[in-house]
Amino acid sequence: MIDFISQYEPVLRVVVFLSALALLVGFEIISPRRFIGARRGRWQTNFLLGGANMLLLRVVLPGGLVALAFSTHGGGVFGWLNMPLWAEIIVSLIVLDFVIYAQHVAFHHVPLLWPLHAAHHAEQTLDVTSGLRFHPGEALVSLGIKAVAIVVLGVHPVAVIIFEILLSSTSLFTHANVDLGRWDGRLQTLFVSPDMHRLHHSKAEDESRRNFGTWLSVWDKIFATYRATPHIGHERLPLGLAGFRQGGLIEALRHPLRHFVRRP
Ligand SMILES: [Zn+2]
Ligand SMILES: [Zn+2]
Protein backbone atom coordinates (compact mmCIF):
# COMPACT_ATOMS: atom_id res chain seq x y z
CA MET A 1 0.00 0.00 0.00
CA ILE A 2 2.75 2.42 1.03
CA ASP A 3 4.80 1.54 -2.07
CA PHE A 4 1.69 2.06 -4.22
CA ILE A 5 1.03 5.51 -2.69
CA SER A 6 4.68 6.57 -3.16
CA GLN A 7 4.92 5.27 -6.74
CA TYR A 8 1.70 6.84 -8.02
CA GLU A 9 1.82 10.07 -5.98
CA PRO A 10 1.36 12.60 -8.84
CA VAL A 11 -1.42 10.57 -10.51
CA LEU A 12 -3.14 9.96 -7.16
CA ARG A 13 -3.08 13.66 -6.32
CA VAL A 14 -4.51 14.73 -9.68
CA VAL A 15 -7.23 12.02 -9.60
CA VAL A 16 -8.35 12.88 -6.04
CA PHE A 17 -8.25 16.64 -6.76
CA LEU A 18 -10.27 16.42 -10.00
CA SER A 19 -12.76 13.96 -8.47
CA ALA A 20 -13.31 16.21 -5.44
CA LEU A 21 -13.68 19.26 -7.71
CA ALA A 22 -16.19 17.54 -10.04
CA LEU A 23 -18.22 16.11 -7.14
CA LEU A 24 -18.39 19.43 -5.31
CA VAL A 25 -19.28 21.44 -8.45
CA GLY A 26 -22.13 18.95 -9.05
CA PHE A 27 -23.24 19.26 -5.43
CA GLU A 28 -23.15 23.08 -5.66
CA ILE A 29 -25.51 22.95 -8.66
CA ILE A 30 -27.91 20.43 -7.06
CA SER A 31 -27.92 21.84 -3.51
CA PRO A 32 -26.50 25.42 -3.25
CA ARG A 33 -26.30 27.15 0.14
CA ARG A 34 -26.46 30.70 -1.29
CA PHE A 35 -27.23 32.38 -4.59
CA ILE A 36 -23.84 33.09 -6.20
CA GLY A 37 -24.63 34.40 -9.71
CA ALA A 38 -22.11 34.39 -12.60
CA ARG A 39 -19.10 32.13 -12.16
CA ARG A 40 -16.99 32.70 -15.28
CA GLY A 41 -14.81 35.64 -14.23
CA ARG A 42 -14.17 34.34 -10.72
CA TRP A 43 -13.41 30.86 -11.95
CA GLN A 44 -10.89 32.27 -14.43
CA THR A 45 -9.11 34.18 -11.64
CA ASN A 46 -9.20 31.32 -9.14
CA PHE A 47 -8.06 28.60 -11.53
CA LEU A 48 -5.25 30.82 -12.88
CA LEU A 49 -4.06 31.59 -9.34
CA GLY A 50 -4.26 27.93 -8.34
CA GLY A 51 -2.34 26.82 -11.45
CA ALA A 52 0.27 29.59 -11.13
CA ASN A 53 0.88 28.72 -7.46
CA MET A 54 1.32 25.06 -8.29
CA LEU A 55 3.95 25.89 -10.95
CA LEU A 56 5.71 28.46 -8.75
CA LEU A 57 6.05 26.00 -5.86
CA ARG A 58 7.46 23.34 -8.20
CA VAL A 59 10.10 25.82 -9.43
CA VAL A 60 11.02 26.90 -5.88
CA LEU A 61 11.08 23.36 -4.49
CA PRO A 62 11.48 20.82 -7.34
CA GLY A 63 9.92 17.50 -6.35
CA GLY A 64 7.83 19.33 -3.76
CA LEU A 65 7.48 18.55 -0.06
CA VAL A 66 7.36 14.81 -0.78
CA ALA A 67 10.91 14.84 -2.22
CA LEU A 68 12.01 16.87 0.81
CA ALA A 69 10.46 14.26 3.12
CA PHE A 70 12.26 11.44 1.27
CA SER A 71 15.60 13.14 1.98
CA THR A 72 14.94 14.08 5.61
CA HIS A 73 12.81 11.19 6.91
CA GLY A 74 14.58 9.20 9.62
CA GLY A 75 15.75 12.31 11.42
CA GLY A 76 13.79 14.87 13.41
CA VAL A 77 11.35 14.13 16.24
CA PHE A 78 9.92 10.97 14.68
CA GLY A 79 13.42 9.58 14.09
CA TRP A 80 13.99 9.88 17.82
CA LEU A 81 10.55 8.53 18.88
CA ASN A 82 10.77 5.35 16.75
CA MET A 83 6.97 4.81 16.52
CA PRO A 84 5.20 2.22 14.33
CA LEU A 85 4.61 3.69 10.86
CA TRP A 86 0.79 3.71 11.09
CA ALA A 87 0.92 5.69 14.35
CA GLU A 88 3.59 8.02 12.92
CA ILE A 89 1.34 8.78 9.93
CA ILE A 90 -1.74 9.52 12.10
CA VAL A 91 0.25 11.72 14.53
CA SER A 92 1.92 13.51 11.58
CA LEU A 93 -1.46 14.35 10.01
CA ILE A 94 -2.79 15.74 13.30
CA VAL A 95 0.38 17.76 14.05
CA LEU A 96 0.61 19.13 10.49
CA ASP A 97 -3.06 20.16 10.67
CA PHE A 98 -2.24 22.07 13.85
CA VAL A 99 0.72 23.74 12.07
CA ILE A 100 -1.68 24.91 9.32
CA TYR A 101 -4.12 26.18 11.97
CA ALA A 102 -1.32 28.14 13.70
CA GLN A 103 -0.10 29.46 10.33
CA HIS A 104 -3.62 30.69 9.51
CA VAL A 105 -3.88 32.47 12.87
CA ALA A 106 -0.48 34.09 12.15
CA PHE A 107 -1.62 35.23 8.68
CA HIS A 108 -4.46 37.12 10.37
CA HIS A 109 -2.49 38.60 13.27
CA VAL A 110 1.02 39.36 11.93
CA PRO A 111 0.88 42.75 10.16
CA LEU A 112 3.40 41.72 7.47
CA LEU A 113 1.52 38.52 6.63
CA TRP A 114 -2.09 39.74 6.68
CA PRO A 115 -1.96 41.68 3.35
CA LEU A 116 -0.92 38.46 1.58
CA HIS A 117 -3.78 36.44 3.08
CA ALA A 118 -6.22 39.34 2.60
CA ALA A 119 -6.20 38.59 -1.16
CA HIS A 120 -7.99 35.32 -0.27
CA HIS A 121 -10.51 37.16 1.91
CA ALA A 122 -11.31 39.87 -0.66
CA GLU A 123 -13.61 37.52 -2.55
CA GLN A 124 -17.25 38.42 -1.91
CA THR A 125 -18.68 35.19 -3.28
CA LEU A 126 -17.47 31.79 -2.14
CA ASP A 127 -17.60 28.54 -4.02
CA VAL A 128 -15.41 25.48 -4.46
CA THR A 129 -12.85 27.43 -6.58
CA SER A 130 -12.23 29.88 -3.70
CA GLY A 131 -10.16 27.05 -2.22
CA LEU A 132 -7.60 27.78 -4.95
CA ARG A 133 -7.54 31.56 -4.57
CA PHE A 134 -4.36 32.30 -2.63
CA HIS A 135 -1.78 34.99 -3.34
CA PRO A 136 1.56 33.52 -4.57
CA GLY A 137 3.24 35.28 -1.61
CA GLU A 138 1.03 33.34 0.80
CA ALA A 139 1.68 30.09 -1.09
CA LEU A 140 5.46 30.65 -0.73
CA VAL A 141 5.32 31.49 3.00
CA SER A 142 3.10 28.46 3.56
CA LEU A 143 5.53 26.22 1.64
CA GLY A 144 8.38 27.44 3.87
CA ILE A 145 6.43 26.77 7.09
CA LYS A 146 5.38 23.28 5.94
CA ALA A 147 8.96 22.48 4.85
CA VAL A 148 10.35 23.48 8.27
CA ALA A 149 7.66 21.39 10.04
CA ILE A 150 8.41 18.34 7.86
CA VAL A 151 12.17 18.57 8.48
CA VAL A 152 11.88 19.24 12.24
CA LEU A 153 9.40 16.40 12.74
CA GLY A 154 11.07 14.04 10.23
CA VAL A 155 7.67 13.31 8.62
CA HIS A 156 7.42 10.12 6.53
CA PRO A 157 6.91 10.82 2.77
CA VAL A 158 3.64 8.85 2.73
CA ALA A 159 2.27 11.05 5.53
CA VAL A 160 3.24 14.11 3.44
CA ILE A 161 1.45 12.71 0.37
CA ILE A 162 -1.72 11.97 2.41
CA PHE A 163 -1.48 15.40 4.09
CA GLU A 164 -1.18 17.25 0.77
CA ILE A 165 -4.12 15.34 -0.74
CA LEU A 166 -6.16 16.02 2.40
CA LEU A 167 -5.20 19.72 2.42
CA SER A 168 -6.15 20.40 -1.21
CA SER A 169 -9.42 18.41 -0.99
CA THR A 170 -10.52 19.98 2.29
CA SER A 171 -9.71 23.44 0.95
CA LEU A 172 -12.14 22.77 -1.94
CA PHE A 173 -14.75 21.23 0.40
CA THR A 174 -14.75 23.94 3.09
CA HIS A 175 -15.17 26.72 0.48
CA ALA A 176 -17.92 24.88 -1.41
CA ASN A 177 -21.32 26.54 -1.68
CA VAL A 178 -23.15 23.41 -0.59
CA ASP A 179 -26.11 22.93 1.73
CA LEU A 180 -25.40 19.91 3.94
CA GLY A 181 -28.46 20.52 6.11
CA ARG A 182 -28.12 19.14 9.64
CA TRP A 183 -24.96 17.26 8.64
CA ASP A 184 -23.02 20.53 8.53
CA GLY A 185 -23.41 21.02 12.28
CA ARG A 186 -22.75 17.36 13.01
CA LEU A 187 -19.57 17.47 10.95
CA GLN A 188 -18.29 20.42 13.01
CA THR A 189 -18.00 18.15 16.06
CA LEU A 190 -14.63 17.01 14.69
CA PHE A 191 -14.10 18.56 11.26
CA VAL A 192 -14.32 21.91 9.49
CA SER A 193 -17.52 22.20 7.43
CA PRO A 194 -18.50 24.67 4.65
CA ASP A 195 -20.71 26.70 7.05
CA MET A 196 -17.92 26.82 9.63
CA HIS A 197 -15.39 28.19 7.12
CA ARG A 198 -17.89 30.56 5.46
CA LEU A 199 -18.26 32.32 8.81
CA HIS A 200 -14.48 32.90 8.71
CA HIS A 201 -15.00 34.82 5.42
CA SER A 202 -17.57 37.17 7.00
CA LYS A 203 -17.03 40.89 6.45
CA ALA A 204 -17.48 41.39 10.21
CA GLU A 205 -14.02 41.33 11.80
CA ASP A 206 -15.12 39.56 15.00
CA GLU A 207 -16.28 36.69 12.77
CA SER A 208 -13.35 36.63 10.32
CA ARG A 209 -11.07 36.13 13.34
CA ARG A 210 -12.87 32.87 14.17
CA ASN A 211 -12.77 29.36 12.66
CA PHE A 212 -9.16 29.18 11.45
CA GLY A 213 -9.15 25.38 11.13
CA THR A 214 -8.59 23.58 7.83
CA TRP A 215 -9.36 19.91 8.43
CA LEU A 216 -9.95 19.35 12.16
CA SER A 217 -12.28 21.72 14.04
CA VAL A 218 -10.77 20.77 17.41
CA TRP A 219 -8.00 23.44 17.35
CA ASP A 220 -10.58 26.25 17.16
CA LYS A 221 -12.42 24.68 20.09
CA ILE A 222 -9.25 24.15 22.18
CA PHE A 223 -7.93 27.69 21.56
CA ALA A 224 -11.35 29.39 21.86
CA THR A 225 -11.46 30.67 18.27
CA TYR A 226 -14.57 28.65 17.37
CA ARG A 227 -17.89 30.25 16.49
CA ALA A 228 -20.83 28.09 15.43
CA THR A 229 -23.26 30.61 13.91
CA PRO A 230 -22.84 34.01 12.24
CA HIS A 231 -24.67 37.19 13.37
CA ILE A 232 -27.16 36.76 10.51
CA GLY A 233 -28.13 33.71 8.46
CA HIS A 234 -25.61 32.18 6.06
CA GLU A 235 -27.88 33.02 3.08
CA ARG A 236 -27.42 36.77 3.65
CA LEU A 237 -24.07 36.91 5.47
CA PRO A 238 -21.89 39.62 3.78
CA LEU A 239 -18.55 38.14 2.74
CA GLY A 240 -15.27 39.81 1.75
CA LEU A 241 -13.23 42.68 3.12
CA ALA A 242 -14.69 46.06 4.01
CA GLY A 243 -13.15 48.73 1.74
CA PHE A 244 -11.71 46.30 -0.82
CA ARG A 245 -13.30 44.98 -3.96
CA GLN A 246 -13.05 41.42 -5.17
CA GLY A 247 -11.55 42.21 -8.60
CA GLY A 248 -9.94 39.83 -11.07
CA LEU A 249 -6.49 38.26 -11.35
CA ILE A 250 -4.50 41.52 -11.48
CA GLU A 251 -6.48 42.94 -8.57
CA ALA A 252 -5.84 39.76 -6.55
CA LEU A 253 -2.09 39.89 -7.31
CA ARG A 254 -1.68 43.53 -6.34
CA HIS A 255 -4.01 43.28 -3.37
CA PRO A 256 -1.19 43.14 -0.76
CA LEU A 257 0.28 46.35 -2.16
CA ARG A 258 -3.07 48.13 -1.99
CA HIS A 259 -3.49 46.87 1.53
CA PHE A 260 -0.16 48.29 2.68
CA VAL A 261 -0.91 51.63 1.01
CA ARG A 262 -4.34 51.87 2.63
CA ARG A 263 -3.26 50.65 6.05
CA PRO A 264 -3.66 53.45 8.60
ZN1 LIG B 1 -8.29 33.56 6.83
ZN1 LIG C 1 -10.98 30.53 3.00
Coordinates of N, CA and C in Angstrom, one line a residue, residues 73-250:
H73 N 13.5 12.2 6.0 CA 12.8 11.2 6.9 C 13.9 10.3 7.6
G74 N 13.6 10.0 8.9 CA 14.6 9.2 9.6 C 15.2 10.1 10.7
G75 N 15.2 11.4 10.4 CA 15.7 12.3 11.4 C 14.6 13.0 12.2
G76 N 14.9 14.1 12.8 CA 13.8 14.9 13.4 C 13.2 14.1 14.6
V77 N 12.0 14.7 15.0 CA 11.3 14.1 16.2 C 10.9 12.7 16.1
F78 N 10.4 12.3 14.9 CA 9.9 11.0 14.7 C 11.1 10.0 14.6
G79 N 12.2 10.4 14.1 CA 13.4 9.6 14.1 C 13.8 9.2 15.5
W80 N 13.6 10.1 16.4 CA 14.0 9.9 17.8 C 12.9 9.0 18.5
L81 N 11.6 9.2 18.2 CA 10.6 8.5 18.9 C 10.5 7.1 18.5
N82 N 10.8 6.7 17.2 CA 10.8 5.3 16.7 C 9.4 4.7 16.9
M83 N 8.3 5.3 16.4 CA 7.0 4.8 16.5 C 6.7 3.9 15.4
P84 N 5.6 3.0 15.5 CA 5.2 2.2 14.3 C 4.7 3.2 13.2
L85 N 4.9 2.8 12.0 CA 4.6 3.7 10.9 C 3.2 4.2 10.9
W86 N 2.2 3.3 11.1 CA 0.8 3.7 11.1 C 0.5 4.8 12.1
A87 N 1.1 4.7 13.3 CA 0.9 5.7 14.3 C 1.6 7.0 14.0
E88 N 2.8 6.8 13.4 CA 3.6 8.0 12.9 C 2.8 8.8 11.9
I89 N 2.1 8.1 11.0 CA 1.3 8.8 9.9 C 0.2 9.5 10.6
I90 N -0.6 8.9 11.5 CA -1.7 9.5 12.1 C -1.3 10.7 12.9
V91 N -0.2 10.6 13.7 CA 0.2 11.7 14.5 C 0.7 12.8 13.6
S92 N 1.4 12.5 12.5 CA 1.9 13.5 11.6 C 0.8 14.3 11.0
L93 N -0.3 13.6 10.6 CA -1.5 14.4 10.0 C -2.1 15.3 11.0
I94 N -2.2 14.9 12.3 CA -2.8 15.7 13.3 C -1.9 16.9 13.6
V95 N -0.6 16.7 13.7 CA 0.4 17.8 14.1 C 0.5 18.7 12.9
L96 N 0.5 18.2 11.6 CA 0.6 19.1 10.5 C -0.7 20.0 10.4
D97 N -1.8 19.4 10.7 CA -3.1 20.2 10.7 C -3.0 21.3 11.7
F98 N -2.4 21.0 12.9 CA -2.2 22.1 13.9 C -1.3 23.2 13.3
V99 N -0.2 22.8 12.6 CA 0.7 23.7 12.1 C 0.0 24.7 11.1
I100 N -0.9 24.1 10.3 CA -1.7 24.9 9.3 C -2.7 25.8 10.0
Y101 N -3.2 25.3 11.2 CA -4.1 26.2 12.0 C -3.3 27.4 12.5
A102 N -2.1 27.1 13.1 CA -1.3 28.1 13.7 C -0.9 29.1 12.6
Q103 N -0.5 28.6 11.4 CA -0.1 29.5 10.3 C -1.2 30.4 9.9
H104 N -2.5 29.9 9.9 CA -3.6 30.7 9.5 C -3.9 31.8 10.5
V105 N -3.7 31.5 11.8 CA -3.9 32.5 12.9 C -2.8 33.6 12.7
A106 N -1.6 33.1 12.4 CA -0.5 34.1 12.1 C -0.8 35.0 10.9
F107 N -1.3 34.4 9.9 CA -1.6 35.2 8.7 C -2.6 36.3 9.0
H108 N -3.5 36.1 10.0 CA -4.5 37.1 10.4 C -3.9 38.1 11.4
H109 N -2.9 37.7 12.2 CA -2.5 38.6 13.3 C -1.1 39.3 13.1
V110 N -0.3 38.7 12.2 CA 1.0 39.4 11.9 C 0.9 40.4 10.8
P111 N 1.1 41.7 11.1 CA 0.9 42.8 10.2 C 1.5 42.5 8.8
L112 N 2.7 41.9 8.8 CA 3.4 41.7 7.5 C 2.8 40.6 6.6
L113 N 2.1 39.7 7.3 CA 1.5 38.5 6.6 C 0.1 38.8 6.2
W114 N -0.7 39.5 7.0 CA -2.1 39.7 6.7 C -2.4 40.2 5.3
P115 N -1.6 41.2 4.7 CA -2.0 41.7 3.3 C -1.9 40.6 2.3
L116 N -1.0 39.6 2.5 CA -0.9 38.5 1.6 C -2.2 37.6 1.7
H117 N -2.6 37.3 2.9 CA -3.8 36.4 3.1 C -5.1 37.2 2.8
A118 N -5.0 38.5 2.9 CA -6.2 39.3 2.6 C -6.7 39.2 1.2
A119 N -5.8 38.8 0.2 CA -6.2 38.6 -1.2 C -7.2 37.4 -1.2
H120 N -7.1 36.5 -0.3 CA -8.0 35.3 -0.3 C -9.3 35.8 0.3
H121 N -9.3 36.7 1.2 CA -10.5 37.2 1.9 C -11.3 38.2 1.1
A122 N -10.6 38.8 0.1 CA -11.3 39.9 -0.7 C -12.5 39.4 -1.5
E123 N -12.5 38.1 -1.7 CA -13.6 37.5 -2.6 C -15.0 37.6 -1.8
Q124 N -15.9 38.2 -2.6 CA -17.2 38.4 -1.9 C -18.2 37.3 -2.2
T125 N -17.8 36.4 -3.0 CA -18.7 35.2 -3.3 C -17.8 34.0 -3.1
L126 N -18.3 33.0 -2.4 CA -17.5 31.8 -2.1 C -18.0 30.6 -2.9
D127 N -17.2 29.9 -3.5 CA -17.6 28.5 -4.0 C -16.4 27.7 -4.0
V128 N -16.5 26.5 -4.5 CA -15.4 25.5 -4.5 C -14.1 26.0 -5.0
T129 N -14.1 26.9 -6.0 CA -12.8 27.4 -6.6 C -12.2 28.4 -5.7
S130 N -12.9 29.0 -4.7 CA -12.2 29.9 -3.7 C -11.1 29.2 -2.9
G131 N -11.2 27.8 -2.9 CA -10.2 27.0 -2.2 C -8.8 27.0 -3.0
L132 N -8.8 27.7 -4.2 CA -7.6 27.8 -5.0 C -7.1 29.2 -4.9
R133 N -7.9 30.1 -4.5 CA -7.5 31.6 -4.6 C -6.6 32.0 -3.4
F134 N -5.3 31.8 -3.6 CA -4.4 32.3 -2.6 C -3.3 33.1 -3.4
H135 N -2.8 34.2 -2.8 CA -1.8 35.0 -3.3 C -0.5 34.2 -3.4
P136 N 0.3 34.3 -4.5 CA 1.6 33.5 -4.6 C 2.5 33.8 -3.4
G137 N 2.4 35.0 -2.8 CA 3.2 35.3 -1.6 C 2.8 34.4 -0.5
E138 N 1.5 34.2 -0.3 CA 1.0 33.3 0.8 C 1.4 31.9 0.5
A139 N 1.3 31.5 -0.7 CA 1.7 30.1 -1.1 C 3.2 29.8 -0.8
L140 N 4.0 30.8 -1.0 CA 5.5 30.7 -0.7 C 5.7 30.6 0.8
V141 N 5.1 31.5 1.5 CA 5.3 31.5 3.0 C 4.8 30.2 3.6
S142 N 3.7 29.7 3.1 CA 3.1 28.5 3.6 C 4.0 27.3 3.2
L143 N 4.6 27.3 2.0 CA 5.5 26.2 1.6 C 6.7 26.2 2.6
G144 N 7.2 27.4 2.9 CA 8.4 27.4 3.9 C 8.0 26.9 5.2
I145 N 6.8 27.2 5.8 CA 6.4 26.8 7.1 C 6.3 25.3 7.1
K146 N 5.6 24.7 6.0 CA 5.4 23.3 5.9 C 6.7 22.5 5.8
A147 N 7.7 23.1 5.0 CA 9.0 22.5 4.9 C 9.7 22.4 6.2
V148 N 9.7 23.5 7.0 CA 10.3 23.5 8.3 C 9.7 22.4 9.2
A149 N 8.4 22.4 9.2 CA 7.7 21.4 10.0 C 8.0 20.0 9.6
I150 N 8.1 19.7 8.3 CA 8.4 18.3 7.9 C 9.8 17.9 8.2
V151 N 10.8 18.9 8.1 CA 12.2 18.6 8.5 C 12.3 18.4 10.0
V152 N 11.7 19.3 10.8 CA 11.9 19.2 12.2 C 11.2 18.0 12.8
L153 N 10.1 17.6 12.2 CA 9.4 16.4 12.7 C 10.0 15.1 12.1
G154 N 10.6 15.2 10.9 CA 11.1 14.0 10.2 C 9.9 13.2 9.7
V155 N 8.9 13.9 9.1 CA 7.7 13.3 8.6 C 7.9 12.3 7.5
H156 N 7.3 11.1 7.6 CA 7.4 10.1 6.5 C 6.8 10.6 5.2
P157 N 7.4 10.3 4.1 CA 6.9 10.8 2.8 C 5.5 10.4 2.5
V158 N 5.0 9.3 2.9 CA 3.6 8.9 2.7 C 2.7 9.8 3.5
A159 N 3.1 10.1 4.7 CA 2.3 11.0 5.5 C 2.2 12.4 4.8
V160 N 3.3 12.8 4.2 CA 3.2 14.1 3.4 C 2.3 14.0 2.2
I161 N 2.3 12.9 1.5 CA 1.4 12.7 0.4 C 0.0 12.8 0.8
I162 N -0.3 12.0 1.9 CA -1.7 12.0 2.4 C -2.1 13.4 2.9
F163 N -1.2 14.1 3.6 CA -1.5 15.4 4.1 C -1.8 16.4 2.9
E164 N -1.0 16.3 1.9 CA -1.2 17.3 0.8 C -2.5 17.0 0.0
I165 N -2.8 15.7 -0.1 CA -4.1 15.3 -0.7 C -5.3 15.8 0.1
L166 N -5.1 15.6 1.4 CA -6.2 16.0 2.4 C -6.3 17.5 2.4
L167 N -5.2 18.3 2.4 CA -5.2 19.7 2.4 C -5.9 20.3 1.2
S168 N -5.6 19.8 0.0 CA -6.2 20.4 -1.2 C -7.6 20.0 -1.3
S169 N -8.0 18.8 -0.9 CA -9.4 18.4 -1.0 C -10.3 19.2 0.0
T170 N -9.7 19.3 1.3 CA -10.5 20.0 2.3 C -10.6 21.5 2.0
S171 N -9.6 22.0 1.3 CA -9.7 23.4 0.9 C -10.9 23.6 -0.1
L172 N -11.0 22.7 -1.0 CA -12.1 22.8 -1.9 C -13.5 22.6 -1.2
F173 N -13.5 21.6 -0.3 CA -14.7 21.2 0.4 C -15.2 22.4 1.3
T174 N -14.3 22.9 2.1 CA -14.7 23.9 3.1 C -15.2 25.3 2.4
H175 N -14.7 25.5 1.2 CA -15.2 26.7 0.5 C -16.4 26.5 -0.4
A176 N -16.8 25.2 -0.5 CA -17.9 24.9 -1.4 C -19.2 25.5 -1.0
N177 N -20.0 25.9 -2.0 CA -21.3 26.5 -1.7 C -22.4 25.4 -1.6
V178 N -22.2 24.6 -0.7 CA -23.2 23.4 -0.6 C -24.0 23.4 0.7
D179 N -25.2 23.0 0.6 CA -26.1 22.9 1.7 C -26.1 21.5 2.3
L180 N -25.5 21.3 3.4 CA -25.4 19.9 3.9 C -26.5 19.7 4.9
G181 N -27.4 20.7 5.1 CA -28.5 20.5 6.1 C -27.9 20.3 7.5
R182 N -28.5 19.4 8.3 CA -28.1 19.1 9.6 C -26.7 18.5 9.7
W183 N -26.3 17.9 8.6 CA -25.0 17.3 8.6 C -23.8 18.3 8.8
D184 N -24.1 19.5 8.4 CA -23.0 20.5 8.5 C -22.6 20.7 10.0
G185 N -23.6 20.9 10.8 CA -23.4 21.0 12.3 C -22.8 19.8 12.9
R186 N -23.3 18.6 12.5 CA -22.8 17.4 13.0 C -21.3 17.2 12.7
L187 N -20.9 17.6 11.4 CA -19.6 17.5 11.0 C -18.6 18.3 11.8
Q188 N -19.1 19.5 12.3 CA -18.3 20.4 13.0 C -17.8 19.9 14.4
T189 N -18.4 18.8 14.8 CA -18.0 18.1 16.1 C -16.5 17.8 16.0
L190 N -16.1 17.4 14.8 CA -14.6 17.0 14.7 C -13.9 17.7 13.5
F191 N -14.7 18.0 12.5 CA -14.1 18.6 11.3 C -14.6 19.9 10.9
V192 N -13.9 20.6 10.0 CA -14.3 21.9 9.5 C -15.3 21.7 8.4
S193 N -16.5 22.4 8.4 CA -17.5 22.2 7.4 C -17.6 23.5 6.6
P194 N -18.4 23.4 5.5 CA -18.5 24.7 4.6 C -19.1 25.8 5.4
D195 N -20.1 25.6 6.3 CA -20.7 26.7 7.1 C -19.7 27.3 8.0
M196 N -18.9 26.4 8.6 CA -17.9 26.8 9.6 C -16.9 27.7 9.0
H197 N -16.4 27.4 7.8 CA -15.4 28.2 7.1 C -16.0 29.4 6.5
R198 N -17.3 29.4 6.0 CA -17.9 30.6 5.5 C -18.0 31.7 6.5
L199 N -18.2 31.3 7.7 CA -18.3 32.3 8.8 C -16.9 33.0 8.9
H200 N -15.8 32.3 8.7 CA -14.5 32.9 8.7 C -14.3 33.9 7.6
H201 N -15.1 33.9 6.5 CA -15.0 34.8 5.4 C -16.0 36.0 5.6
S202 N -16.6 36.1 6.7 CA -17.6 37.2 7.0 C -16.8 38.5 6.9
K203 N -17.6 39.5 6.5 CA -17.0 40.9 6.5 C -16.8 41.4 7.9
A204 N -17.6 40.9 8.8 CA -17.5 41.4 10.2 C -16.2 40.8 10.8
E205 N -15.4 41.8 11.4 CA -14.0 41.3 11.8 C -14.1 40.3 13.0
D206 N -15.1 40.5 13.9 CA -15.1 39.6 15.0 C -15.5 38.1 14.5
E207 N -16.0 38.0 13.3 CA -16.3 36.7 12.8 C -15.1 36.2 11.9
S208 N -14.5 37.1 11.2 CA -13.3 36.6 10.3 C -12.1 36.3 11.2
R209 N -12.2 36.6 12.4 CA -11.1 36.1 13.3 C -11.5 34.9 14.2
R210 N -12.4 34.1 13.6 CA -12.9 32.9 14.2 C -12.7 31.8 13.1
N211 N -12.8 30.5 13.6 CA -12.8 29.4 12.7 C -11.6 29.3 11.7
F212 N -10.4 29.2 12.3 CA -9.2 29.2 11.5 C -8.8 27.8 10.9
G213 N -9.5 26.8 11.5 CA -9.2 25.4 11.1 C -9.3 25.1 9.7
T214 N -8.5 24.0 9.2 CA -8.6 23.6 7.8 C -9.3 22.2 7.7
W215 N -8.8 21.3 8.5 CA -9.4 19.9 8.4 C -10.1 19.6 9.8
L216 N -9.3 19.6 10.9 CA -10.0 19.3 12.2 C -10.5 20.6 12.8
S217 N -11.7 20.5 13.4 CA -12.3 21.7 14.0 C -11.8 21.8 15.5
V218 N -11.1 20.8 16.0 CA -10.8 20.8 17.4 C -9.8 21.9 17.8
W219 N -9.0 22.4 17.0 CA -8.0 23.4 17.3 C -8.8 24.7 17.7
D220 N -9.8 25.0 16.9 CA -10.6 26.2 17.2 C -11.3 26.1 18.5
K221 N -11.7 24.9 18.8 CA -12.4 24.7 20.1 C -11.4 24.7 21.3
I222 N -10.3 24.1 21.1 CA -9.3 24.2 22.2 C -8.8 25.6 22.5
F223 N -8.5 26.4 21.4 CA -7.9 27.7 21.6 C -9.0 28.8 21.5
A224 N -10.2 28.4 21.7 CA -11.4 29.4 21.9 C -11.5 30.3 20.7
T225 N -11.3 29.8 19.5 CA -11.5 30.7 18.3 C -12.6 30.1 17.5
Y226 N -13.4 29.3 18.1 CA -14.6 28.6 17.4 C -15.8 29.5 17.5
R227 N -16.6 29.7 16.4 CA -17.9 30.2 16.5 C -18.8 29.4 15.6
A228 N -19.9 29.0 16.1 CA -20.8 28.1 15.4 C -21.7 28.8 14.4
T229 N -22.3 30.0 14.8 CA -23.3 30.6 13.9 C -22.9 32.1 13.7
P230 N -23.1 32.6 12.5 CA -22.8 34.0 12.2 C -24.0 34.9 12.8
H231 N -23.7 36.3 12.8 CA -24.7 37.2 13.4 C -26.0 37.2 12.6
I232 N -25.9 37.0 11.3 CA -27.2 36.8 10.5 C -27.0 35.5 9.7
G233 N -28.1 35.0 9.1 CA -28.1 33.7 8.5 C -27.1 33.6 7.4
H234 N -26.6 32.4 7.1 CA -25.6 32.2 6.1 C -26.1 32.7 4.7
E235 N -27.4 32.6 4.4 CA -27.9 33.0 3.1 C -27.6 34.5 2.8
R236 N -27.6 35.3 3.9 CA -27.4 36.8 3.7 C -26.1 37.3 4.3
L237 N -25.3 36.5 4.8 CA -24.1 36.9 5.5 C -23.1 37.6 4.5
P238 N -22.8 38.9 4.7 CA -21.9 39.6 3.8 C -20.5 39.1 3.9
L239 N -19.9 38.7 2.8 CA -18.5 38.1 2.7 C -17.6 39.1 2.1
G240 N -16.3 39.0 2.4 CA -15.3 39.8 1.8 C -14.6 40.7 2.8
L241 N -14.0 41.8 2.3 CA -13.2 42.7 3.1 C -13.8 44.1 3.0
A242 N -14.2 44.7 4.1 CA -14.7 46.1 4.0 C -13.6 47.0 3.4
G243 N -14.1 47.8 2.4 CA -13.2 48.7 1.7 C -12.3 48.2 0.6
F244 N -12.5 46.9 0.3 CA -11.7 46.3 -0.8 C -12.7 45.6 -1.7
R245 N -12.4 45.7 -3.1 CA -13.3 45.0 -4.0 C -12.7 43.7 -4.4
Q246 N -13.5 42.8 -4.8 CA -13.1 41.4 -5.2 C -12.0 41.4 -6.3
G247 N -12.4 42.1 -7.4 CA -11.5 42.2 -8.6 C -11.2 40.9 -9.3
G248 N -10.4 41.0 -10.3 CA -9.9 39.8 -11.1 C -8.5 39.4 -10.7
L249 N -7.8 38.8 -11.6 CA -6.5 38.3 -11.3 C -5.5 39.4 -11.0
I250 N -5.5 40.4 -11.8 CA -4.5 41.5 -11.5 C -4.8 42.1 -10.1

